[in-house]
Short mmCIF file of C-alpha atoms and ligand atoms in Angstrom, two decimals:
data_model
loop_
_atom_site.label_atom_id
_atom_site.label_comp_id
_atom_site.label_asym_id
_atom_site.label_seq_id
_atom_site.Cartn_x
_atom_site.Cartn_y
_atom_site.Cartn_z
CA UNK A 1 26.32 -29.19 -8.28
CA UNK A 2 22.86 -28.64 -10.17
CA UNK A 3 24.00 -31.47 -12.46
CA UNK A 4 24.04 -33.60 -9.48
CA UNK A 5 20.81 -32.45 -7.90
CA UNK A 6 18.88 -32.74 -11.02
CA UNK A 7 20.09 -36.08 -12.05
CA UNK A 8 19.35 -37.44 -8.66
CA UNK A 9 16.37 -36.05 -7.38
CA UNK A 10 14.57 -34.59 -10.22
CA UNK A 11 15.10 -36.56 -13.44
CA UNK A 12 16.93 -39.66 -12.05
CA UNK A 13 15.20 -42.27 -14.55
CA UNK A 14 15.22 -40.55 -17.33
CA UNK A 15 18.72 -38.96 -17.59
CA UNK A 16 20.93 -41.49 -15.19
CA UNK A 17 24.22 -41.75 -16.58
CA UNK A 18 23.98 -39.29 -19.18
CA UNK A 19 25.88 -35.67 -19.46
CA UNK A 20 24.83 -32.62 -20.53
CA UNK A 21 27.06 -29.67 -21.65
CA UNK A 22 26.93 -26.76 -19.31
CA UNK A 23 29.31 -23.93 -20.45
CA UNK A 24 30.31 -20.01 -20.21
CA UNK A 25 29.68 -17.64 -22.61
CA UNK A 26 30.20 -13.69 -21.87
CA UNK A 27 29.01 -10.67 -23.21
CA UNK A 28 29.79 -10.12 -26.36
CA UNK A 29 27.24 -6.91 -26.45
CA UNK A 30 24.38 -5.18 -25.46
CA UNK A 31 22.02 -3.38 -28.12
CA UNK A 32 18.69 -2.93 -29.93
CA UNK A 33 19.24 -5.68 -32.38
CA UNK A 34 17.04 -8.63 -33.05
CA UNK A 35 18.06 -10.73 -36.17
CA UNK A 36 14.81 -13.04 -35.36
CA UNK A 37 11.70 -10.90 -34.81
CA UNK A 38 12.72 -7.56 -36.05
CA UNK A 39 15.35 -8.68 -38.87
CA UNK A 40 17.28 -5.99 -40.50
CA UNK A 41 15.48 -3.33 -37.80
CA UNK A 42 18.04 -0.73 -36.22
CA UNK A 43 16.98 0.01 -33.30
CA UNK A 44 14.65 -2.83 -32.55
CA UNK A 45 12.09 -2.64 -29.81
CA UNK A 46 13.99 -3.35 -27.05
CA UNK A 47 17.62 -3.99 -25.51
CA UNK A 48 19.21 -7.26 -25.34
CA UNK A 49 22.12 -9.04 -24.09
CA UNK A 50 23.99 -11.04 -26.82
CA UNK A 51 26.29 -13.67 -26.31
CA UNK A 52 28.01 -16.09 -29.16
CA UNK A 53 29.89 -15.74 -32.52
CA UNK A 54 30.66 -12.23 -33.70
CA UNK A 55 28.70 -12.88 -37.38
CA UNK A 56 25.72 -11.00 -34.98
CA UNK A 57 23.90 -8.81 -36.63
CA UNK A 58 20.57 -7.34 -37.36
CA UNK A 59 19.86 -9.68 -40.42
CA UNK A 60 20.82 -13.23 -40.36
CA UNK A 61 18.80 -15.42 -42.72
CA UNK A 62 18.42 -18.56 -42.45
CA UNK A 63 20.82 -21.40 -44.44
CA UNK A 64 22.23 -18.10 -46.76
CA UNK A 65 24.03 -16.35 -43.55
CA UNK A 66 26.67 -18.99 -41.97
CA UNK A 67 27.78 -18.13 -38.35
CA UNK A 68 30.61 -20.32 -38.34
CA UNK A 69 32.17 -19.03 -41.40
CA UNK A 70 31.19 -15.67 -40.94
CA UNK A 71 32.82 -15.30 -37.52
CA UNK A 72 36.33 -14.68 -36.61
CA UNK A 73 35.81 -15.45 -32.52
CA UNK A 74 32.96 -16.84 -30.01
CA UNK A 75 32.42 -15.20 -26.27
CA UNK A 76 31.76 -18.77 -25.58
CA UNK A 77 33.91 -21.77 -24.07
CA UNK A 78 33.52 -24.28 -26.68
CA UNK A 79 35.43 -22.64 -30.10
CA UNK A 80 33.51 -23.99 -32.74
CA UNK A 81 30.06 -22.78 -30.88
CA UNK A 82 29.55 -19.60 -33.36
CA UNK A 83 25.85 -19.96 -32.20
CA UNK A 84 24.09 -16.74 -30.76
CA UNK A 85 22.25 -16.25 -27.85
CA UNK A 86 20.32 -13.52 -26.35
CA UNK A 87 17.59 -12.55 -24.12
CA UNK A 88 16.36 -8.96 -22.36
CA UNK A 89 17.96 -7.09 -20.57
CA UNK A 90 17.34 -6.30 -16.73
CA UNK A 91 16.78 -2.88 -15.54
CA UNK A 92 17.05 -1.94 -11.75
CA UNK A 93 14.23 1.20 -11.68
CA UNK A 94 14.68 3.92 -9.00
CA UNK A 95 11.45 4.24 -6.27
CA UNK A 96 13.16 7.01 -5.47
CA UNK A 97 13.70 9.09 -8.99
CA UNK A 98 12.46 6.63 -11.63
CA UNK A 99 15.73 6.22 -13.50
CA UNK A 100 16.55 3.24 -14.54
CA UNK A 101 20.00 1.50 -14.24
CA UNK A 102 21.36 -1.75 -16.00
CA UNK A 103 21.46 -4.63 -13.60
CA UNK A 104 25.18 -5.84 -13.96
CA UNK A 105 25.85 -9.69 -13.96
CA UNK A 106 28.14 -12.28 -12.51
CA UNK A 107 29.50 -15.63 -13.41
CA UNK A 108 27.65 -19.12 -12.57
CA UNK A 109 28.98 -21.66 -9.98
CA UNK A 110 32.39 -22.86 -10.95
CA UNK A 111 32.62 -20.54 -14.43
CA UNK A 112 34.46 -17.95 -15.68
CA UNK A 113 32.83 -15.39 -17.49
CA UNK A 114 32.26 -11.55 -18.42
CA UNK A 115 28.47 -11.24 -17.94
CA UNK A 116 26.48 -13.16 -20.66
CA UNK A 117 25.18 -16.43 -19.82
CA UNK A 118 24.92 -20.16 -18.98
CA UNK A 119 24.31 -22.36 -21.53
CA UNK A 120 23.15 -25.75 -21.06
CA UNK A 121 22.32 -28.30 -24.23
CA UNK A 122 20.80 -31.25 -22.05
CA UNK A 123 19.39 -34.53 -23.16
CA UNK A 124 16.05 -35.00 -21.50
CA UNK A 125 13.91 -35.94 -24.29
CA UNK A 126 16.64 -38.20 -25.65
CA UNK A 127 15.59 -42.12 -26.21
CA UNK A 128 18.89 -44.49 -25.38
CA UNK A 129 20.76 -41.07 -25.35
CA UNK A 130 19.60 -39.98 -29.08
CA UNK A 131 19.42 -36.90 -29.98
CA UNK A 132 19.22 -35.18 -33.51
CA UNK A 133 21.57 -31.88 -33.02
CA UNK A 134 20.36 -28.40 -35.18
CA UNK A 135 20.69 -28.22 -38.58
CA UNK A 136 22.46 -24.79 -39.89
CA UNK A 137 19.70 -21.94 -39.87
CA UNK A 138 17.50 -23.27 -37.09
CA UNK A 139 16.39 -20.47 -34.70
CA UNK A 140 13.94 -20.58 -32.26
CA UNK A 141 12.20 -18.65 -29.14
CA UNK A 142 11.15 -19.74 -25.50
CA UNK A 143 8.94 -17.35 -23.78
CA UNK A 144 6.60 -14.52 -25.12
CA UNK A 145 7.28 -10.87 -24.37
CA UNK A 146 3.65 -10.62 -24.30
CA UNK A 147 3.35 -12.90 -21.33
CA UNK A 148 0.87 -11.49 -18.87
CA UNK A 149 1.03 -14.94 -16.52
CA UNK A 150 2.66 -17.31 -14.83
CA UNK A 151 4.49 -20.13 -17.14
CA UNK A 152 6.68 -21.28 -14.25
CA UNK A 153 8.12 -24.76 -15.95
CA UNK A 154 10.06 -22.44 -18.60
CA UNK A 155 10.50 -19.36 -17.27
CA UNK A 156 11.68 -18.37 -13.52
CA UNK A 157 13.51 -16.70 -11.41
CA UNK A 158 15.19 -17.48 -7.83
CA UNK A 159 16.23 -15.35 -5.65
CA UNK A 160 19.82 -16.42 -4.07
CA UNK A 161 20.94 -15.65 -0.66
CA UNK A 162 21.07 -18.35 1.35
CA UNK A 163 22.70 -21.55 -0.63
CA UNK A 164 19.67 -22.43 -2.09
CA UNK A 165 20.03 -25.87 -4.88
CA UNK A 166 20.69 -25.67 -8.05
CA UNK A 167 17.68 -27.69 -9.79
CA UNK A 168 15.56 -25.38 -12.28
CA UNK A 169 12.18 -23.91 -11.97
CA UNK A 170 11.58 -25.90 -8.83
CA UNK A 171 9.76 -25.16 -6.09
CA UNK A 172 12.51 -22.77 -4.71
CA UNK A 173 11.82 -20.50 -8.01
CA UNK A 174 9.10 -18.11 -9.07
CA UNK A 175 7.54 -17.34 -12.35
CA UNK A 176 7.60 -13.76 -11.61
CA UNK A 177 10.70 -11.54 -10.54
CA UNK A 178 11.00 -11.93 -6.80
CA UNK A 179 9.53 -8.87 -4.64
CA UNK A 180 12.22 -9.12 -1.97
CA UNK A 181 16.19 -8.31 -1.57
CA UNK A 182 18.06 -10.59 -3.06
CA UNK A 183 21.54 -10.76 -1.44
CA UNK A 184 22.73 -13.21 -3.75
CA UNK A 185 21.39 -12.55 -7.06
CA UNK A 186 18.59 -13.18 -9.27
CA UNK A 187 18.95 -16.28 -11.12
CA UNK A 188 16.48 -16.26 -14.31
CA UNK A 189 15.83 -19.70 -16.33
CA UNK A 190 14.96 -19.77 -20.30
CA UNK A 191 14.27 -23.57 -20.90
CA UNK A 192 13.67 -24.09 -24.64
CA UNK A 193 11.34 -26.77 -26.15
CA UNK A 194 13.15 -30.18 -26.79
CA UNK A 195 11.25 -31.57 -29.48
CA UNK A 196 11.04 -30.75 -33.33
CA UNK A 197 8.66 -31.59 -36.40
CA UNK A 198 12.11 -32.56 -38.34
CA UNK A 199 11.79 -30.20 -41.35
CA UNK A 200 11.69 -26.66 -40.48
CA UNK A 201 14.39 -24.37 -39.51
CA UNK A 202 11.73 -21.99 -38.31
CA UNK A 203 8.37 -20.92 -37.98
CA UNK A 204 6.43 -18.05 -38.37
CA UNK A 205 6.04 -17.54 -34.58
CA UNK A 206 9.54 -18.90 -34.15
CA UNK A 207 7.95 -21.57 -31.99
CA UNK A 208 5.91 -24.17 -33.79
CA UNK A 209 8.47 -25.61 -35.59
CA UNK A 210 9.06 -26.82 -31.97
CA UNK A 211 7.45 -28.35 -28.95
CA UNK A 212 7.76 -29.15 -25.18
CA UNK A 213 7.35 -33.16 -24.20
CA UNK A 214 6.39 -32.65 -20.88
CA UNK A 215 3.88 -29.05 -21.30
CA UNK A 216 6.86 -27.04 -20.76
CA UNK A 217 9.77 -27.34 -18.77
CA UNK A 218 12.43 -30.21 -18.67
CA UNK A 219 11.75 -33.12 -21.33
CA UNK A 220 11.04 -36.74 -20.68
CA UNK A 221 11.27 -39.23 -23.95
CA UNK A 222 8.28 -38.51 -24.66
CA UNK A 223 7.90 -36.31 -28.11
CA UNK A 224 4.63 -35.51 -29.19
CA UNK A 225 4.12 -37.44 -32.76
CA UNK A 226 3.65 -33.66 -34.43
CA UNK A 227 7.36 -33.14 -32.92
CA UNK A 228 8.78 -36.59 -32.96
CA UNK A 229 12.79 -35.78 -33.39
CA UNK A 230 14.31 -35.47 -30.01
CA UNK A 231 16.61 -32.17 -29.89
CA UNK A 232 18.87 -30.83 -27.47
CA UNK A 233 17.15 -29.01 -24.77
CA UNK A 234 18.83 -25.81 -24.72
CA UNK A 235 18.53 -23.70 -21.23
CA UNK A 236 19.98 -20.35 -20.57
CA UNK A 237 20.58 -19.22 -17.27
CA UNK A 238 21.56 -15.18 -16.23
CA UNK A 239 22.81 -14.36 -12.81
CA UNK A 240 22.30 -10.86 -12.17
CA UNK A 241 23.70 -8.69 -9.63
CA UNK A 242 20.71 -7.49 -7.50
CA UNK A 243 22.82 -7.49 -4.41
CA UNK A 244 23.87 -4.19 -5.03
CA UNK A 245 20.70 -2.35 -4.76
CA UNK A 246 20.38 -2.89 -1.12
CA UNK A 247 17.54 -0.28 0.63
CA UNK A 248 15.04 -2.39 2.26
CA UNK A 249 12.33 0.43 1.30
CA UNK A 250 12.84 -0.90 -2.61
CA UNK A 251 11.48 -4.64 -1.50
CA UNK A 252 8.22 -6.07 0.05
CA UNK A 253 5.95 -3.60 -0.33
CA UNK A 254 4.37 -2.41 -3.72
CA UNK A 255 6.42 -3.29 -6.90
CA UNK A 256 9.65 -4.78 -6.99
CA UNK A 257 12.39 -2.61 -8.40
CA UNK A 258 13.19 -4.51 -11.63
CA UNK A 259 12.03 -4.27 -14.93
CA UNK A 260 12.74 -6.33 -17.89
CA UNK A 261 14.23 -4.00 -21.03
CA UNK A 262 10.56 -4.55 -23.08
CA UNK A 263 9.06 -2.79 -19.66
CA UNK A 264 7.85 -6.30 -17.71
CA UNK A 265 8.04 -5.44 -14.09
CA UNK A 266 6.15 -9.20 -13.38
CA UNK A 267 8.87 -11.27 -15.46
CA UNK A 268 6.63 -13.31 -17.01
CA UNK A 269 7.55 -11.75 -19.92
CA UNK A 270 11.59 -12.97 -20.29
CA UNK A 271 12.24 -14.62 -23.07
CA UNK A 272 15.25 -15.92 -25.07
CA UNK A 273 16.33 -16.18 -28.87
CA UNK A 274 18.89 -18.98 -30.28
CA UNK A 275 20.02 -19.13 -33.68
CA UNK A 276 22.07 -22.43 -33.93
CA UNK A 277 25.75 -21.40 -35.68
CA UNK A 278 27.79 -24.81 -34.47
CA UNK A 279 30.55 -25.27 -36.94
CA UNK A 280 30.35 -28.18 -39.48
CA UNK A 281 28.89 -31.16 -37.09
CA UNK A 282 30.39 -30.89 -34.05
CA UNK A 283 27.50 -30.26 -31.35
CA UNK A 284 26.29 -33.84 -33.07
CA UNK A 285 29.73 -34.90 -32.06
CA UNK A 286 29.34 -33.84 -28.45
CA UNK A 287 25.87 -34.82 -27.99
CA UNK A 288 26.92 -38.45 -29.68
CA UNK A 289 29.54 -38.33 -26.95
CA UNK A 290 27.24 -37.51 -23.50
CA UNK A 291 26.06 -41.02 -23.07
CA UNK A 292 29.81 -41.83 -23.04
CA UNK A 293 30.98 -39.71 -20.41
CA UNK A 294 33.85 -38.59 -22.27
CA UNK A 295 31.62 -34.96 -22.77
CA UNK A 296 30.28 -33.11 -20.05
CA UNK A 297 29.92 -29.25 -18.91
CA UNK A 298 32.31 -27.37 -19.97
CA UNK A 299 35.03 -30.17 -20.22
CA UNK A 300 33.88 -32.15 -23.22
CA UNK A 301 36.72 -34.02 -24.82
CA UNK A 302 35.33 -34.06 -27.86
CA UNK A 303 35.12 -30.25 -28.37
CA UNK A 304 37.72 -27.50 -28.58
CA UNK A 305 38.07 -25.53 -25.57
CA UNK A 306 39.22 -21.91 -25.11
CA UNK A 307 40.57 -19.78 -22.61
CA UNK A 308 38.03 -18.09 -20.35
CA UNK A 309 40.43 -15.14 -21.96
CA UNK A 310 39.76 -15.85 -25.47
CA UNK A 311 36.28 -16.45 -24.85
CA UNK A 312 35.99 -13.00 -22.54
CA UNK A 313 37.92 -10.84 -25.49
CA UNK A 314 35.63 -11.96 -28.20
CA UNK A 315 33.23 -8.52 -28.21
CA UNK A 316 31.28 -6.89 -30.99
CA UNK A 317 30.49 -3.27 -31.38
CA UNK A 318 26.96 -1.99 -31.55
CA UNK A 319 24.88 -1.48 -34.95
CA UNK A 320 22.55 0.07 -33.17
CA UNK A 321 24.86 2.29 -31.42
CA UNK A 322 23.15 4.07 -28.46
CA UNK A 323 23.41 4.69 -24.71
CA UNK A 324 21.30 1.43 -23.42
CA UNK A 325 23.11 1.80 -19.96
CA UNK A 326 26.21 -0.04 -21.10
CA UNK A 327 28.54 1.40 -18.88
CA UNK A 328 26.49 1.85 -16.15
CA UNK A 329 24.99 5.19 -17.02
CA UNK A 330 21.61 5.89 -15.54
CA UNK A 331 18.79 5.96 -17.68
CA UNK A 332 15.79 8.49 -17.84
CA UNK A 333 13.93 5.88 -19.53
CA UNK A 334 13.95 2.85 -21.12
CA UNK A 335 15.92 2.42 -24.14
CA UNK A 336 13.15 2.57 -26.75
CA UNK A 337 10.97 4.48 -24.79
CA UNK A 338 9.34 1.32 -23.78
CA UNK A 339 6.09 2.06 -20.62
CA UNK A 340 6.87 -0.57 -17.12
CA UNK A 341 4.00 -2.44 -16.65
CA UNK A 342 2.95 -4.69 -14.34
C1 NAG B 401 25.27 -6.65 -41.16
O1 NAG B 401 24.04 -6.04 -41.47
C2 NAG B 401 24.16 -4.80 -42.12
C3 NAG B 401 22.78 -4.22 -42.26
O2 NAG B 401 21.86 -5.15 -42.77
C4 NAG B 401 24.87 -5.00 -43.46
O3 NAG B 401 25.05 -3.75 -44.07
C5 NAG B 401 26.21 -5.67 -43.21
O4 NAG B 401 26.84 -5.97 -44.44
C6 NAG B 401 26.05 -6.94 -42.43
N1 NAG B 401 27.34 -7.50 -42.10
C7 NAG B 401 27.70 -8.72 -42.50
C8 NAG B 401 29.04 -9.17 -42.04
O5 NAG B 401 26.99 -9.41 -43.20
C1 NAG B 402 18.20 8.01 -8.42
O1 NAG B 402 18.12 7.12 -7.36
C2 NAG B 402 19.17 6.18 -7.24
C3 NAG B 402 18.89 5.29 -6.05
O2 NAG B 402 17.59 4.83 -6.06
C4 NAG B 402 20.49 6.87 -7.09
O3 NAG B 402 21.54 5.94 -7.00
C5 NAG B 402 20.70 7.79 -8.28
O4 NAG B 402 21.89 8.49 -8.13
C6 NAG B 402 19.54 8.76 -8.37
N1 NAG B 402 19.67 9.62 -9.54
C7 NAG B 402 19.39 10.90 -9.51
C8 NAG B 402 19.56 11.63 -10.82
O5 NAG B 402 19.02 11.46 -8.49
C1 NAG B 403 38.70 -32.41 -18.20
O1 NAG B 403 38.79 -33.75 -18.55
C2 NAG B 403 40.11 -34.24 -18.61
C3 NAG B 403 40.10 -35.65 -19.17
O2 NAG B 403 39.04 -36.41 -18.63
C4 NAG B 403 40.70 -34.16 -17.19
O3 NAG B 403 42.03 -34.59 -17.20
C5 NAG B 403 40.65 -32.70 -16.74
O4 NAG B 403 41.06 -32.60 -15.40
C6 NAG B 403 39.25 -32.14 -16.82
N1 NAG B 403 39.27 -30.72 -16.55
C7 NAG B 403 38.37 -30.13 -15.80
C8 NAG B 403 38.51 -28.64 -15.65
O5 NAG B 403 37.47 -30.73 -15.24
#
């Protein structure tokens, strides 16, 4: 369905005829870790979902620690994607008492999955379908935590109630978390940069190894000449479950009831992490294979698939073992102690 919408009203000329993967991945857990910014750090600042090969943990450095061949299972739907991905955590906090209460999750159109998230790899900035996949170690970050405005193209959120489209960051969206009930959902959006310098595997700031082509947002084929090597746009998409906190005194007036786990009540703040762990070359495979049609979604031929089971069983335990509101325990505060600010 958003495939559709996108490729035909938003990004027709530049994408016509060409796939993009768009796959499951569930939990696989929920912790203080943060292999990128806050390497070897237990607890790390704040709490974050974690989906992806079960090598995870607190230190992961780059070309010496190999997902794929430290990993005995993936939460995701394509087997050889040992890659992990994470973002923060959503916390519903009380008007009433101030506690604060994990925001639970459901699966995306048409998937199967145990929380965790959509994962897209999509070919926007690709020339005649081109694209250079990740080499082992590359990580990178979309978003700042430190965000204090709008940076809509990247990072939104839609509110989902009333069969809204699929197409993201449109006009239907808003950079901020939406002040009103949400019957359906929050929908947030994490679109990565899809455009590289071609030598790096990181950066100091985890971002200027890469770049936007289009200031932000979806790609055209159009990389900047600092970032000429087209790379899979990678987009992560979290459905979570505001439906249940229905009170229409929590909405409309004064601040919405949600706060991200690093204490953003605007939502400007989300961000997501992605440390590439595909085994030997097979996203190069699949993305080699889009223009073909033989690879798409969750169904690409040239991939191995596994059971939404497999992929749902696949769960790691915490390092940083702690109460973050896994079970649906409320919280007196965030974990980490972290302030909500708006
Ligand atoms: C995970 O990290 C911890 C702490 O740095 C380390 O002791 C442990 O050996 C690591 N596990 C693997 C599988 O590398
Ligand atoms: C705090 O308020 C929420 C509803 O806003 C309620 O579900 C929860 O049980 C309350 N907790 C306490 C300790 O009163
Ligand atoms: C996946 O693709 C194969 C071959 O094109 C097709 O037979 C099958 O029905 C597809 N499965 C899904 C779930 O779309």
């Amino acid at each position: 369905m958003w495939k559709a919408l996108a490729a035909g009203a938003l990004l027709g000329q530049t994408v016509s005829g060409q796939n993009m993967l768009r796959f499951a991945c569930s939990q696989l857990t929920v912790e203080r870790a943060d292999p990128l910014v806050t390497p070897g750090q237990i607890p790390a600042p704040h709490t974050h979902q974690i989906i992806g090969g079960n090598s995870f943990n607190v230190t992961m450095e780059p070309a010496k620690y190999d997902p794929p061949s430290k990993s005995t299972c993936t939460s995701c739907t394509y087997s050889e994607d040992f890659s992990n991905y994470w973002t923060a955590s959503l916390y519903f906090k009380s008007p009433d008492n101030g506690t604060f209460h994990r925001v639970p999750q459901f699966a995306n159109v048409g998937l199967q999955q145990d929380g965790g998230m959509t994962v897209y790899y999509m070919p926007y900035s690709a020339k005649n379908g081109k694209m250079t996949a990740f080499k082992p170690g590359f990580r990178m970050i979309a978003g700042d935590p430190m965000a204090k405005k709008a940076n809509k193209a990247s990072i939104c959120h839609r509110c989902l109630g009333n069969g809204e489209g699929f197409a993201p960051c449109d006009a239907k969206d808003t950079a901020e978390l939406p002040n009103k009930y949400c019957p359906g959902g929050i929908r947030a959006t994490i679109i990565f940069p899809s455009c590289w310098n071609g030598k790096d595997l990181d950066s100091p700031d985890h971002k200027s190894h890469v770049a936007y082509s289009n200031s932000g947002g979806l790609g055209t084929p159009a990389c900047p000449s600092t970032h000429p090597v087209a790379i899979p746009q990678v987009m992560y998409e979290i459905m979570w479950d505001t439906g249940k906190y229905k009170n229409n005194a929590w909405y409309g007036t004064g601040k919405q009831p949600f706060v991200y786990s690093f204490g953003d009540g605007t939502g400007y703040g989300q961000h997501g992490d992605y440390l590439f762990g595909w085994k030997d070359d097979s996203l190069q495979k699949a993305m080699d294979a889009l223009p073909g049609g033989k690879c798409a979604n969750a169904n690409c031929s040239v991939l191995k698939i596994q059971s939404a089971k497999d992929s749902m069983a696949c769960k790691k335990a915490q390092q940083a073992k702690e109460n973050v509101g896994q079970n649906g325990e409320w919280l007196k505060e965030l974990p980490g102690g972290n302030m909500v600010t708006y």
